[in-house]
mmCIF file with all atom_site columns, C-alpha atoms and ligand atoms in Angstrom:
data_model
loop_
_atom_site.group_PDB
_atom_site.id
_atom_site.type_symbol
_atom_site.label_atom_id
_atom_site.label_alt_id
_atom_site.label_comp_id
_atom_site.label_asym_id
_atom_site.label_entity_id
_atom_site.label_seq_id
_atom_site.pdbx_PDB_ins_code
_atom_site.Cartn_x
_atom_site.Cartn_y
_atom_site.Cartn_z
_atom_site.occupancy
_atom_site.B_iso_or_equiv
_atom_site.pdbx_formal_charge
_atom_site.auth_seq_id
_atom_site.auth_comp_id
_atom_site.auth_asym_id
_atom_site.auth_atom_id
_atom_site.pdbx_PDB_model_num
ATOM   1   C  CA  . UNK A 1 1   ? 84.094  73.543  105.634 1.00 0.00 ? 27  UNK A CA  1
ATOM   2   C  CA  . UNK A 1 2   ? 81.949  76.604  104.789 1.00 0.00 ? 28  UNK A CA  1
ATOM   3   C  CA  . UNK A 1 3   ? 82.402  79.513  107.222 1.00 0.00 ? 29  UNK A CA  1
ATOM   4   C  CA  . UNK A 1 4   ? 85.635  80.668  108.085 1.00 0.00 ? 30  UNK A CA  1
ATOM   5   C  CA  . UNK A 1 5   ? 87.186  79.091  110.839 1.00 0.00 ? 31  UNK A CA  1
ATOM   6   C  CA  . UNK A 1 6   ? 87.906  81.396  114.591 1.00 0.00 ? 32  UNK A CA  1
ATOM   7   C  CA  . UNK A 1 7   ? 91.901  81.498  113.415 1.00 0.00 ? 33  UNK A CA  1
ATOM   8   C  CA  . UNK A 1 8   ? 90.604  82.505  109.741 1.00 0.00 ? 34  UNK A CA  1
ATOM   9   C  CA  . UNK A 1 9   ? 87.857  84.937  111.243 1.00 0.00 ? 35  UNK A CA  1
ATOM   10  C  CA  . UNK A 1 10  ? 90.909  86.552  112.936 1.00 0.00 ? 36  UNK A CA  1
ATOM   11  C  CA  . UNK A 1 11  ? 93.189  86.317  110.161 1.00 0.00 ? 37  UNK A CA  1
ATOM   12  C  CA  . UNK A 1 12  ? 90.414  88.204  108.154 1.00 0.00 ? 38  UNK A CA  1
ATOM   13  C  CA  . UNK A 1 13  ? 89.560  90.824  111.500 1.00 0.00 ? 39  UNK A CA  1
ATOM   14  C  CA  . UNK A 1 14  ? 93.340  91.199  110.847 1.00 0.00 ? 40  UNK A CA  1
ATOM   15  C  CA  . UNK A 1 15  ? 93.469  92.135  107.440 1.00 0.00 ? 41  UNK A CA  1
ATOM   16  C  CA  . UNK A 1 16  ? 90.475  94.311  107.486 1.00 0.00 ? 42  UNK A CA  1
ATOM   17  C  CA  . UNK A 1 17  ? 91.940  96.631  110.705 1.00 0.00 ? 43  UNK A CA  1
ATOM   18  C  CA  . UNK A 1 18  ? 94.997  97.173  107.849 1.00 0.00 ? 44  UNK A CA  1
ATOM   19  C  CA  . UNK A 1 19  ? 92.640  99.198  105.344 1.00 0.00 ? 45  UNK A CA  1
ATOM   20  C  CA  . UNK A 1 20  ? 90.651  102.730 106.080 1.00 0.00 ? 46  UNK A CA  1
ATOM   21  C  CA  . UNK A 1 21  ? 87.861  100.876 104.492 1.00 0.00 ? 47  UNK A CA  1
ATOM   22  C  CA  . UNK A 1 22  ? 86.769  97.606  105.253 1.00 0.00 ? 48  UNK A CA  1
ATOM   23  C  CA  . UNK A 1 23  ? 85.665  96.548  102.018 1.00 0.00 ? 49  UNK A CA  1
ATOM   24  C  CA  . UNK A 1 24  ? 89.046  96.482  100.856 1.00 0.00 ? 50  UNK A CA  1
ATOM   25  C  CA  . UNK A 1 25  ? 90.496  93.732  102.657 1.00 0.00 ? 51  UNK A CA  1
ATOM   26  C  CA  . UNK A 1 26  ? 87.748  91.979  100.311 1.00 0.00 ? 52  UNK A CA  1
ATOM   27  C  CA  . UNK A 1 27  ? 90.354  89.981  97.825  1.00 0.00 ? 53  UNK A CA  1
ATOM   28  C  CA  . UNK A 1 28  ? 92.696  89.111  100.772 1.00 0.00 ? 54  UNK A CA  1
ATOM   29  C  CA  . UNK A 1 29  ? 89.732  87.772  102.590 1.00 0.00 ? 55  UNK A CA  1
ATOM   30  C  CA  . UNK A 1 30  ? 89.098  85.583  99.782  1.00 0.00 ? 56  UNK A CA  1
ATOM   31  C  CA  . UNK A 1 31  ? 92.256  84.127  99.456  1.00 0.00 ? 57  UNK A CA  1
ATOM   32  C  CA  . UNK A 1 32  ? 92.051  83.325  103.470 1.00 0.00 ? 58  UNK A CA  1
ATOM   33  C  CA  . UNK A 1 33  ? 88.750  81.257  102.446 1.00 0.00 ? 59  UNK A CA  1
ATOM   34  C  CA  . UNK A 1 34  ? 90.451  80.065  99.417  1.00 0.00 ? 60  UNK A CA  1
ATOM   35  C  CA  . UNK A 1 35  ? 93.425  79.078  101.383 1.00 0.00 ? 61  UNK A CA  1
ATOM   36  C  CA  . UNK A 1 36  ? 90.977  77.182  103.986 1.00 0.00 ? 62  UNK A CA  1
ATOM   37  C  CA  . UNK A 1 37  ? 88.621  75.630  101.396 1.00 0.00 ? 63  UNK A CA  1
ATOM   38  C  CA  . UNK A 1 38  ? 90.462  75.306  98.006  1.00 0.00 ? 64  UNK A CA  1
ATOM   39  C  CA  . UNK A 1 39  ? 87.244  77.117  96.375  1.00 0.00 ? 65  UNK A CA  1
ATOM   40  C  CA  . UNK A 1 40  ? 85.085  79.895  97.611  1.00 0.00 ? 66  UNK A CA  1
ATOM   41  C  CA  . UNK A 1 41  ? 81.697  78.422  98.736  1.00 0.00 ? 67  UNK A CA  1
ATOM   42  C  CA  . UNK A 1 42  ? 78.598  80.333  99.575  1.00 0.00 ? 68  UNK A CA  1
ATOM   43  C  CA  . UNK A 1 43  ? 78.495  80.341  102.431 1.00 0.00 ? 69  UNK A CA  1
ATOM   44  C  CA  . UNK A 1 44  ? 81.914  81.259  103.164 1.00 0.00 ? 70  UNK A CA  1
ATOM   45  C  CA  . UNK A 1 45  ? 81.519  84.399  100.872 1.00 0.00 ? 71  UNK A CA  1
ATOM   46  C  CA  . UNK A 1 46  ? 78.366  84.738  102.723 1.00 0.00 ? 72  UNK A CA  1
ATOM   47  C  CA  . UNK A 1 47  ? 80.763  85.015  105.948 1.00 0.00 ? 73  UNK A CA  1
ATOM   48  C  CA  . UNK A 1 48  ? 82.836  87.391  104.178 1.00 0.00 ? 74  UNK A CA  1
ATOM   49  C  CA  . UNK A 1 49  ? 79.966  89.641  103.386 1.00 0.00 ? 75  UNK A CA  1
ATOM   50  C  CA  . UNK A 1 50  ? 78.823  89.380  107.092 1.00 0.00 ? 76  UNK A CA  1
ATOM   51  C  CA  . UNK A 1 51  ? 82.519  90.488  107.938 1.00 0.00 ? 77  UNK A CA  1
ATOM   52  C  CA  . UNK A 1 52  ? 82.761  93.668  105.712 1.00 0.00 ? 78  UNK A CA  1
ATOM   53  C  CA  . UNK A 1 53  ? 79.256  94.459  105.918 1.00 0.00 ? 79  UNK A CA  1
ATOM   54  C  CA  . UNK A 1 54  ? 78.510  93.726  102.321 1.00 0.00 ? 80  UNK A CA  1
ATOM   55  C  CA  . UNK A 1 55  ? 75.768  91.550  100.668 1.00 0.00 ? 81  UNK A CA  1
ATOM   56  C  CA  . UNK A 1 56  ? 76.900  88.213  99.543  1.00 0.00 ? 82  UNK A CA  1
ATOM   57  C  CA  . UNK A 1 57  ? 75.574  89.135  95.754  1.00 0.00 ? 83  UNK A CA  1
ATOM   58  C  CA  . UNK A 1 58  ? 78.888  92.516  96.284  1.00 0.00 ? 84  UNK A CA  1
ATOM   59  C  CA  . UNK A 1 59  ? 81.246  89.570  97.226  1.00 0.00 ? 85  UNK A CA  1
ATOM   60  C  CA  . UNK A 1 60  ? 80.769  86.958  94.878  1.00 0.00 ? 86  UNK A CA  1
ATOM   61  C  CA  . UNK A 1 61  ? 80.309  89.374  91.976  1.00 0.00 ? 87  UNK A CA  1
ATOM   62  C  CA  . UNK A 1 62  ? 83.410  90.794  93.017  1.00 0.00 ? 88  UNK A CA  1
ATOM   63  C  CA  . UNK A 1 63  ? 84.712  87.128  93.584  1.00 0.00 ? 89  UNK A CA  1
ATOM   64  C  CA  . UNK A 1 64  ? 83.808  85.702  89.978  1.00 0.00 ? 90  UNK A CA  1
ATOM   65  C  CA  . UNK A 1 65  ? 85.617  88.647  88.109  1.00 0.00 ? 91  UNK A CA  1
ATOM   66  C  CA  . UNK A 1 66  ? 88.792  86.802  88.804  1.00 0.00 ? 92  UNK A CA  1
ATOM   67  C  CA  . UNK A 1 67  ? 90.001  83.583  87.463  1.00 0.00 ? 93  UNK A CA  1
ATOM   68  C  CA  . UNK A 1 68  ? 92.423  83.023  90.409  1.00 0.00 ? 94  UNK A CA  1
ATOM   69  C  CA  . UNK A 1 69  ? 89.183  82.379  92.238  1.00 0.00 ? 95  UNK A CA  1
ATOM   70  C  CA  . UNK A 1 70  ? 87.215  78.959  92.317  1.00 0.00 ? 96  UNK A CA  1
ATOM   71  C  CA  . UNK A 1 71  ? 83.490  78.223  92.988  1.00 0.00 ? 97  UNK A CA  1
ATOM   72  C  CA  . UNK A 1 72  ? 83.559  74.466  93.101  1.00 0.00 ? 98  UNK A CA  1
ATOM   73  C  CA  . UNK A 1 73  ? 85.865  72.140  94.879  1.00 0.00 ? 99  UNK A CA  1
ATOM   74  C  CA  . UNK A 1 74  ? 89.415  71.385  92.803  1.00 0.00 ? 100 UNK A CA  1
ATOM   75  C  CA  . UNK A 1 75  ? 91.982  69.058  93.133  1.00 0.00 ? 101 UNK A CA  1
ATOM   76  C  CA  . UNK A 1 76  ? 94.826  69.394  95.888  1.00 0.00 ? 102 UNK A CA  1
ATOM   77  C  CA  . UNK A 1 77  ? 97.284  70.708  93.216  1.00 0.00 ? 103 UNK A CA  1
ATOM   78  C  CA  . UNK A 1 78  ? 96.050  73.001  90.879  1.00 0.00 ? 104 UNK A CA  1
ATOM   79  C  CA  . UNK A 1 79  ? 98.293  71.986  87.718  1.00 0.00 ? 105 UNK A CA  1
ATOM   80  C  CA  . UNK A 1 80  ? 98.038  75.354  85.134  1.00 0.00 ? 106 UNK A CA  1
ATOM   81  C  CA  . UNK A 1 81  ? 100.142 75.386  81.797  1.00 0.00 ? 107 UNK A CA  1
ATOM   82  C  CA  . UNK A 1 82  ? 100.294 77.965  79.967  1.00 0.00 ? 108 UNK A CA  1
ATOM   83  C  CA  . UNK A 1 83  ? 99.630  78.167  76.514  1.00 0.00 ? 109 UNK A CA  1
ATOM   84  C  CA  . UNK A 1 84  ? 100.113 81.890  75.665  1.00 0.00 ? 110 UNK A CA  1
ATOM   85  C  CA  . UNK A 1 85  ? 102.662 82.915  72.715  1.00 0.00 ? 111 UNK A CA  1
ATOM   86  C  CA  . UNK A 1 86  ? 105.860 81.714  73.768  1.00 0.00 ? 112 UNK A CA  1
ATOM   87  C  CA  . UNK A 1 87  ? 104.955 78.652  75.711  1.00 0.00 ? 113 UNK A CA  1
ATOM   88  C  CA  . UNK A 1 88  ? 103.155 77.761  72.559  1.00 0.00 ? 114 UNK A CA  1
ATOM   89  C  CA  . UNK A 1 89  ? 105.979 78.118  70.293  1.00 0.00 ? 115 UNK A CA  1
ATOM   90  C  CA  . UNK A 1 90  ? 107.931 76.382  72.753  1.00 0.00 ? 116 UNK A CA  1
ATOM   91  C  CA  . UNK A 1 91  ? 105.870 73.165  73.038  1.00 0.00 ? 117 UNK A CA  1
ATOM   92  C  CA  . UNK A 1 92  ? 102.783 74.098  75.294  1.00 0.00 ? 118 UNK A CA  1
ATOM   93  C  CA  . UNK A 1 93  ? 100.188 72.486  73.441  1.00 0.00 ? 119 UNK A CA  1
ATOM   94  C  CA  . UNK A 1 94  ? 102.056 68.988  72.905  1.00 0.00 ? 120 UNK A CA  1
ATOM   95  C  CA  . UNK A 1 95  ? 102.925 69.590  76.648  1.00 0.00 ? 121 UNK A CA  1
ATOM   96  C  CA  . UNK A 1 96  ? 98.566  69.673  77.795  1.00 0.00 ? 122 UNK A CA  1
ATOM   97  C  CA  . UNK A 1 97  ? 97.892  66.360  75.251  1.00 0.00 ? 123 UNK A CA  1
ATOM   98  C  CA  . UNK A 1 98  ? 100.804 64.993  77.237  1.00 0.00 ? 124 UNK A CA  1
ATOM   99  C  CA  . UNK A 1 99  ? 99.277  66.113  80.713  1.00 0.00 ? 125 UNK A CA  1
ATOM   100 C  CA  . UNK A 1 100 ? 96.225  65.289  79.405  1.00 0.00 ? 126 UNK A CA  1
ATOM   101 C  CA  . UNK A 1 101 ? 96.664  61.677  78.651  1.00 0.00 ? 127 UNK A CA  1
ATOM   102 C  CA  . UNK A 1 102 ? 99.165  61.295  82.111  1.00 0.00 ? 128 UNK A CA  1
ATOM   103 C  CA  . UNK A 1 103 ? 96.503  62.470  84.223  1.00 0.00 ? 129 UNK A CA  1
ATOM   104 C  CA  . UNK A 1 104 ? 92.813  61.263  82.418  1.00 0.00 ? 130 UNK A CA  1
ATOM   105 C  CA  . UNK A 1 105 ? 91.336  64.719  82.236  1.00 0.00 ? 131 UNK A CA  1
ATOM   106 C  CA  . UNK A 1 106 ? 91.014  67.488  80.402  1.00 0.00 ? 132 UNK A CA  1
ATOM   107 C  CA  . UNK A 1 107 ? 91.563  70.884  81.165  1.00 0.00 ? 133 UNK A CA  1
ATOM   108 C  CA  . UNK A 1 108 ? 89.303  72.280  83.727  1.00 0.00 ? 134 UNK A CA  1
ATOM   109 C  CA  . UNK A 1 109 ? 89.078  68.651  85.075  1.00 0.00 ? 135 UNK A CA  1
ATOM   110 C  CA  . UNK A 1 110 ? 89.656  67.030  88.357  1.00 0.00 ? 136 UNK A CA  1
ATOM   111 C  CA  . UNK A 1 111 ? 91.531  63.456  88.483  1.00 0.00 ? 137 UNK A CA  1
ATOM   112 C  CA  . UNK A 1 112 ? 89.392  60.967  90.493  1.00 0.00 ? 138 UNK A CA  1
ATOM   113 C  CA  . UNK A 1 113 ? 91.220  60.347  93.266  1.00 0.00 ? 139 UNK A CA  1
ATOM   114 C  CA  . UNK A 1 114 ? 91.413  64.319  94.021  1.00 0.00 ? 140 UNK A CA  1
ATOM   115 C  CA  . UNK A 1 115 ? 94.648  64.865  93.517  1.00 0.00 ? 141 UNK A CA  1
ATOM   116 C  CA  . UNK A 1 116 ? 95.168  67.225  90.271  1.00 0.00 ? 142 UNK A CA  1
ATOM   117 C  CA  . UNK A 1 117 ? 93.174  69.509  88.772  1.00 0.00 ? 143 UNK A CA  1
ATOM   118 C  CA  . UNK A 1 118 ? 94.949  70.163  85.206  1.00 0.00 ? 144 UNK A CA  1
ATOM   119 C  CA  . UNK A 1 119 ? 93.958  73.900  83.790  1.00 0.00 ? 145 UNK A CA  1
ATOM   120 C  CA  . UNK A 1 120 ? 95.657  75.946  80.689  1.00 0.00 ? 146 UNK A CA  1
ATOM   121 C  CA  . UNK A 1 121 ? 95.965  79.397  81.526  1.00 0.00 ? 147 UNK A CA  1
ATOM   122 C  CA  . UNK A 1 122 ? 97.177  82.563  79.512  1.00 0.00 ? 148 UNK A CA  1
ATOM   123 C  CA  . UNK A 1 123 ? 100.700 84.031  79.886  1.00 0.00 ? 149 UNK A CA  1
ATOM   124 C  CA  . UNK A 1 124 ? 101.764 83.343  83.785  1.00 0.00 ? 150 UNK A CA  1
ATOM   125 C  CA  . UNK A 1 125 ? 104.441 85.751  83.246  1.00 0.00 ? 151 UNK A CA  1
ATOM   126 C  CA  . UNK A 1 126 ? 107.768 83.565  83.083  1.00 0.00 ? 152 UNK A CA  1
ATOM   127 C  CA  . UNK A 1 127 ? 107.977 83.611  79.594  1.00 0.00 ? 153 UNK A CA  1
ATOM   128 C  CA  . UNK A 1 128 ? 112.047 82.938  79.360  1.00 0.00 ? 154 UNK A CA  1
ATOM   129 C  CA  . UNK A 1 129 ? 111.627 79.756  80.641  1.00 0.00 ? 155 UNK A CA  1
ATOM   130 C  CA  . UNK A 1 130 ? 108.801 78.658  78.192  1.00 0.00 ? 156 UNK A CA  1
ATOM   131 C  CA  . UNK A 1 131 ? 106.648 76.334  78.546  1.00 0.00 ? 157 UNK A CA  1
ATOM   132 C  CA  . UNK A 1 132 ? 105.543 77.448  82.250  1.00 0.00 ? 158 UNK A CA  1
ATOM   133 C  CA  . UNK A 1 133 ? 103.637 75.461  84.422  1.00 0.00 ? 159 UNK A CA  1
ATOM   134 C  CA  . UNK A 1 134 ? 102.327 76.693  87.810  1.00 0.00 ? 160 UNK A CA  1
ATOM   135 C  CA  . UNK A 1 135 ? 100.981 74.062  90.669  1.00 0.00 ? 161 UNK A CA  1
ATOM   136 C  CA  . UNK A 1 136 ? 99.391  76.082  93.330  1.00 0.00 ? 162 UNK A CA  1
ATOM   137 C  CA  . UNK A 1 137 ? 101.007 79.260  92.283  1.00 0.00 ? 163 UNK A CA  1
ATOM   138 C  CA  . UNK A 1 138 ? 104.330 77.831  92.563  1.00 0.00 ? 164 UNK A CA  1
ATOM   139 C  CA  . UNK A 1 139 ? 106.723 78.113  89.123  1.00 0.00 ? 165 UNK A CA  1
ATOM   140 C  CA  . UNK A 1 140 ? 108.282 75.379  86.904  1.00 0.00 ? 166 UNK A CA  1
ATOM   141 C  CA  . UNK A 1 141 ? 109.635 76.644  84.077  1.00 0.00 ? 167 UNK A CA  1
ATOM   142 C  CA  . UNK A 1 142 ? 111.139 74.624  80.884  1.00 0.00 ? 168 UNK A CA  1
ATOM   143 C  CA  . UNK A 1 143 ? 108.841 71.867  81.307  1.00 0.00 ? 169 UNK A CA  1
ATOM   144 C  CA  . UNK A 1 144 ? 109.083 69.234  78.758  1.00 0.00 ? 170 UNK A CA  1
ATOM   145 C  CA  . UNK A 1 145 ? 106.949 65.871  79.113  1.00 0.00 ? 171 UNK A CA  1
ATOM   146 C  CA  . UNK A 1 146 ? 109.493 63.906  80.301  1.00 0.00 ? 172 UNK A CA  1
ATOM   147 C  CA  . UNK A 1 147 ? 110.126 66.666  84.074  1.00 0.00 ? 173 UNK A CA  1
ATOM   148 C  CA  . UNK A 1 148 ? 106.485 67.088  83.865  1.00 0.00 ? 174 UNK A CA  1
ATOM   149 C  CA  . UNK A 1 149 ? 105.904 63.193  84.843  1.00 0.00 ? 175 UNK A CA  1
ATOM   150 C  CA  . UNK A 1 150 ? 108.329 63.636  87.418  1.00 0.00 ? 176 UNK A CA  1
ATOM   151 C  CA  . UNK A 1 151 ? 106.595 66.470  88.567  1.00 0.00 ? 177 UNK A CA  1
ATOM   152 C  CA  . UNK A 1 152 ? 103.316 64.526  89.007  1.00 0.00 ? 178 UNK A CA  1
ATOM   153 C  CA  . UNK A 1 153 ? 105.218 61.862  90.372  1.00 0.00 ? 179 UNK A CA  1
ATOM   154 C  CA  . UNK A 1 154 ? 106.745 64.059  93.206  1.00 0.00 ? 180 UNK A CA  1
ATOM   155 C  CA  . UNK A 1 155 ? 103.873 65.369  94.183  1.00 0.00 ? 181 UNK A CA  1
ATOM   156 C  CA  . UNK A 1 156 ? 101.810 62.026  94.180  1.00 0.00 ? 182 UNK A CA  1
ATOM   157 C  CA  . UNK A 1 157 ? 104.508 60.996  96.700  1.00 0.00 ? 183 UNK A CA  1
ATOM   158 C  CA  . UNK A 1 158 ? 104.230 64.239  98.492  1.00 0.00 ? 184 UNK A CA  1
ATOM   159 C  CA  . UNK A 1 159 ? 107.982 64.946  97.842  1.00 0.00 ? 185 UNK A CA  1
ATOM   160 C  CA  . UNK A 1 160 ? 107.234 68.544  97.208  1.00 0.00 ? 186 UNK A CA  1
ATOM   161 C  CA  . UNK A 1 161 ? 104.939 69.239  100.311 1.00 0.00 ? 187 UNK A CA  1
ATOM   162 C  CA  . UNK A 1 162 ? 107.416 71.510  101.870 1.00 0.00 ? 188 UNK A CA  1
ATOM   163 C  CA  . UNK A 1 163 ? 107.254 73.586  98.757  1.00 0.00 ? 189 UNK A CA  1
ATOM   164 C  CA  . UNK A 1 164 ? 104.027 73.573  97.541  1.00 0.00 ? 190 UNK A CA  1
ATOM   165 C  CA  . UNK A 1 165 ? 101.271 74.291  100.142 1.00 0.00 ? 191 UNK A CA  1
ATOM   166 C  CA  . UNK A 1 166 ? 97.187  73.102  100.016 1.00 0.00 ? 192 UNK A CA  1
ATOM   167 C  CA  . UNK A 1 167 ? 94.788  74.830  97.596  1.00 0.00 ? 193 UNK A CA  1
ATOM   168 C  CA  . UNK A 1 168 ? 96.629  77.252  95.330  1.00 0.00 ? 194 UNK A CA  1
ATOM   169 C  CA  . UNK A 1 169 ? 96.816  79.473  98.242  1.00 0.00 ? 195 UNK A CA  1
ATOM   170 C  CA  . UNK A 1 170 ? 98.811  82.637  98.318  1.00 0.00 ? 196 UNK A CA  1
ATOM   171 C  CA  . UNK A 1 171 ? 99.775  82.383  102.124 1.00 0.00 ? 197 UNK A CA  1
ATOM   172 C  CA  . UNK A 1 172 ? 103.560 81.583  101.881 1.00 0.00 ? 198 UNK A CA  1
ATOM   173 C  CA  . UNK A 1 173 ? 103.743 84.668  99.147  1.00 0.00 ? 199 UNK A CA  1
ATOM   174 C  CA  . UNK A 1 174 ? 102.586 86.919  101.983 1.00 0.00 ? 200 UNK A CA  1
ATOM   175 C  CA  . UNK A 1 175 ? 105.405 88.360  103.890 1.00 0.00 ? 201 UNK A CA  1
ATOM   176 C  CA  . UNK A 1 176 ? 105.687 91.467  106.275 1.00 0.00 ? 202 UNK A CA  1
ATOM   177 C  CA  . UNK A 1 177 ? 104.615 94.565  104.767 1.00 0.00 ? 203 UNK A CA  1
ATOM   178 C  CA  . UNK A 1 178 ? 108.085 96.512  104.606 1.00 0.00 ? 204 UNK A CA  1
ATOM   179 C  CA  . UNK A 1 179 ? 106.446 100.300 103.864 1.00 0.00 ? 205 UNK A CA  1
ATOM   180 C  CA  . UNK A 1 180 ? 107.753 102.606 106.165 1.00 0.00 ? 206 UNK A CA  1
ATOM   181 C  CA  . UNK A 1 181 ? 105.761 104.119 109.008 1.00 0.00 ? 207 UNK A CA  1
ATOM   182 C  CA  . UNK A 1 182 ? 103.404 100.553 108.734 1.00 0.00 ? 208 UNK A CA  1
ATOM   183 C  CA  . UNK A 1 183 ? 104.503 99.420  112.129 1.00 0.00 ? 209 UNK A CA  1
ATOM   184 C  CA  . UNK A 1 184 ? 100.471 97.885  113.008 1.00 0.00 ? 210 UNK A CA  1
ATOM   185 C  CA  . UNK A 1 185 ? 100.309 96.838  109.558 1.00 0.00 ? 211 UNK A CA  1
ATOM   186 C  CA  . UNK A 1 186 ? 103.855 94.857  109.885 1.00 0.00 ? 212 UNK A CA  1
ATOM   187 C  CA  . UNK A 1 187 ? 102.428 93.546  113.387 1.00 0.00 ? 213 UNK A CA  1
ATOM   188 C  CA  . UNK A 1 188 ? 99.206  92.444  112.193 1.00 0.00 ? 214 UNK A CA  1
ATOM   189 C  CA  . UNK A 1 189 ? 100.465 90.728  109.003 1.00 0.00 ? 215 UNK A CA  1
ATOM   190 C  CA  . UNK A 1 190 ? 100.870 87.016  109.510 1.00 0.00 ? 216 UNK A CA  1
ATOM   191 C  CA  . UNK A 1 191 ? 104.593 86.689  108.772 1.00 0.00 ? 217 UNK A CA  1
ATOM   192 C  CA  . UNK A 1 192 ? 105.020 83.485  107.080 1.00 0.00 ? 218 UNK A CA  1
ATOM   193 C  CA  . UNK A 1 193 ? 107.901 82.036  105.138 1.00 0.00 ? 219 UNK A CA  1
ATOM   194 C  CA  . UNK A 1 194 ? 108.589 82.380  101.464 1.00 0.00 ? 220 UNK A CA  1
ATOM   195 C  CA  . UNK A 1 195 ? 107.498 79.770  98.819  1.00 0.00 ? 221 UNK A CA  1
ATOM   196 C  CA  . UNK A 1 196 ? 110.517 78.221  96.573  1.00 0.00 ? 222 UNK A CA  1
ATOM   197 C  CA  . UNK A 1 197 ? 110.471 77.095  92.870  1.00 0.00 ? 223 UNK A CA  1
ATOM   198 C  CA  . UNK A 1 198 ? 112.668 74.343  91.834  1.00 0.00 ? 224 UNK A CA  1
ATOM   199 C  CA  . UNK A 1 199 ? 113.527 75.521  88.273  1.00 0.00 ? 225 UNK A CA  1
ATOM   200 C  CA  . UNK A 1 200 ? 113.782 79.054  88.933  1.00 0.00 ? 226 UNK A CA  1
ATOM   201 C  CA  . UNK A 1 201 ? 114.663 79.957  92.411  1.00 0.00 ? 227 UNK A CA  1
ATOM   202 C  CA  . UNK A 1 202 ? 114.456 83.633  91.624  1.00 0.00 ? 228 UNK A CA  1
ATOM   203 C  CA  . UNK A 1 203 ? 110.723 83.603  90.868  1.00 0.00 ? 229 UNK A CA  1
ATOM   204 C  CA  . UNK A 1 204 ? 109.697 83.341  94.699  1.00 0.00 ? 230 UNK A CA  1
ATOM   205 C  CA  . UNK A 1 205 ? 111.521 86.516  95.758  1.00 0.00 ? 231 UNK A CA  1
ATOM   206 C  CA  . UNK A 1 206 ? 110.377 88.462  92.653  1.00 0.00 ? 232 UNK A CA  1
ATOM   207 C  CA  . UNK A 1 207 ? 106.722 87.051  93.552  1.00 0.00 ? 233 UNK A CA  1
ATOM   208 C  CA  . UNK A 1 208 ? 107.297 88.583  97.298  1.00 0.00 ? 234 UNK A CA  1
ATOM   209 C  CA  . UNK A 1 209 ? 108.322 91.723  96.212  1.00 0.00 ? 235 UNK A CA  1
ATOM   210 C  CA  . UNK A 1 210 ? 105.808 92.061  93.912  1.00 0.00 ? 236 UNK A CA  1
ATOM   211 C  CA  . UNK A 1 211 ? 103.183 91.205  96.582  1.00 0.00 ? 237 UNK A CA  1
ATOM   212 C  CA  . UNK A 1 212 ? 104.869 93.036  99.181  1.00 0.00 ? 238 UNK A CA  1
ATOM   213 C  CA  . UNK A 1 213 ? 104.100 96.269  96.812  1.00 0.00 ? 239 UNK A CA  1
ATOM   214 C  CA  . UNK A 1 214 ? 100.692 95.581  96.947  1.00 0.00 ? 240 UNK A CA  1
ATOM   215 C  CA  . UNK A 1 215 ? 100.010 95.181  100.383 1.00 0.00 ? 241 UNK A CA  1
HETATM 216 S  S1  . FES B 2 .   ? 103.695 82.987  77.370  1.00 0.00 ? 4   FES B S1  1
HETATM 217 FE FE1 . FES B 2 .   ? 103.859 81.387  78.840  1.00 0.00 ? 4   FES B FE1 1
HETATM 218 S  S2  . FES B 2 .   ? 104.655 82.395  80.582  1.00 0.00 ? 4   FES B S2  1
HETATM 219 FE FE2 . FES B 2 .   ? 104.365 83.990  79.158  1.00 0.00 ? 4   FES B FE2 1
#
């Protein structure tokens, strides 16, 4: 897949009518292609340029600033833990030489068959429930080796599909803009459902709200 597809063109037509300037429907766009592709490619970016009427050299620039964004093809879950202060003291690094030797790669690594690409990231922001581990964006919290195998082992049987969509996409974050006096904005906004974590059922809705702030 490169280009976005018609429903993602519109999906993107959408976002951009929500902003006085085009350009700033930019990072949303991306996570459309993100969503579609599970990395940003060139010439979808090129697509994206095309659609804002920016040069593809303005969007990927723009693109590579943030490490929520991917340039090469990654595995259908994207497995983070995060190693920051207080996952550390609780465990984090005995927790990626454990995920590590469970999945054959090291961080920044893909597993053959596709299915996991492992990462360590800094502080995902649920540090009371140290060590953290996001898989497409979606929270486990108090992770110890032992729920982190079953973890991979739900997934590998596709237990947690419901729960965890493709690609590390944002999508089931999004929710209708709630500002007041948005009315086109709430129309045009795709209105899809909330994401759920597991361990912490609260971190979805605080997620929503947070994104619903922002957009
Ligand atoms: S230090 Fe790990 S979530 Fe904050």
């Amino acid at each position: 897949m490169a280009r976005l597809t018609p429903d993602n063109e519109q999906r993107a037509r959408e976002l951009i009518s929500l902003y006085p300037y085009a350009r700033s429907a930019l990072i949303p766009i991306l996570h459309v292609l993100q969503e579609q592709d599970g990395h940003l490619s060139e010439d979808g970016m090129g697509h994206v340029a095309e659609l804002l009427d920016l040069s593809t050299a303005e969007v990927r620039g723009t693109a590579t600033f943030y490490d929520m964004f991917h340039f090469e093809p990654v595995g259908k879950y994207l497995v983070a833990i995060c190693t920051n202060i207080a996952c550390m003291l609780q465990g984090a690094y005995r927790l990626v030489e454990h995920a590590e030797g469970r999945l054959g790669v090291a961080p920044g690594g893909t597993t053959e068959d596709g299915m996991f690409t492992l990462e360590d990231a800094e502080c995902l922001a649920l540090c009371g429930n140290a060590p953290c581990v996001t898989v497409n964006w979606r929270f486990f919290g108090d992770v110890d080796p032992e729920s982190f195998d079953q973890l991979i082992e739900d997934l590998r049987a596709g237990r947690l599909d419901d729960e965890i969509p493709l690609h590390g996409t944002l999508s089931r974050v999004r929710r209708v803009t709630a500002g007041a006096g948005n009315t086109a904005a709430r129309e045009a906004q795709p209105n899809v459902e909330l994401g759920t974590s597991r361990t912490m059922p609260a971190v979805a809705s605080l997620n929503a709200g947070h994104l619903d702030g922002q957009q």
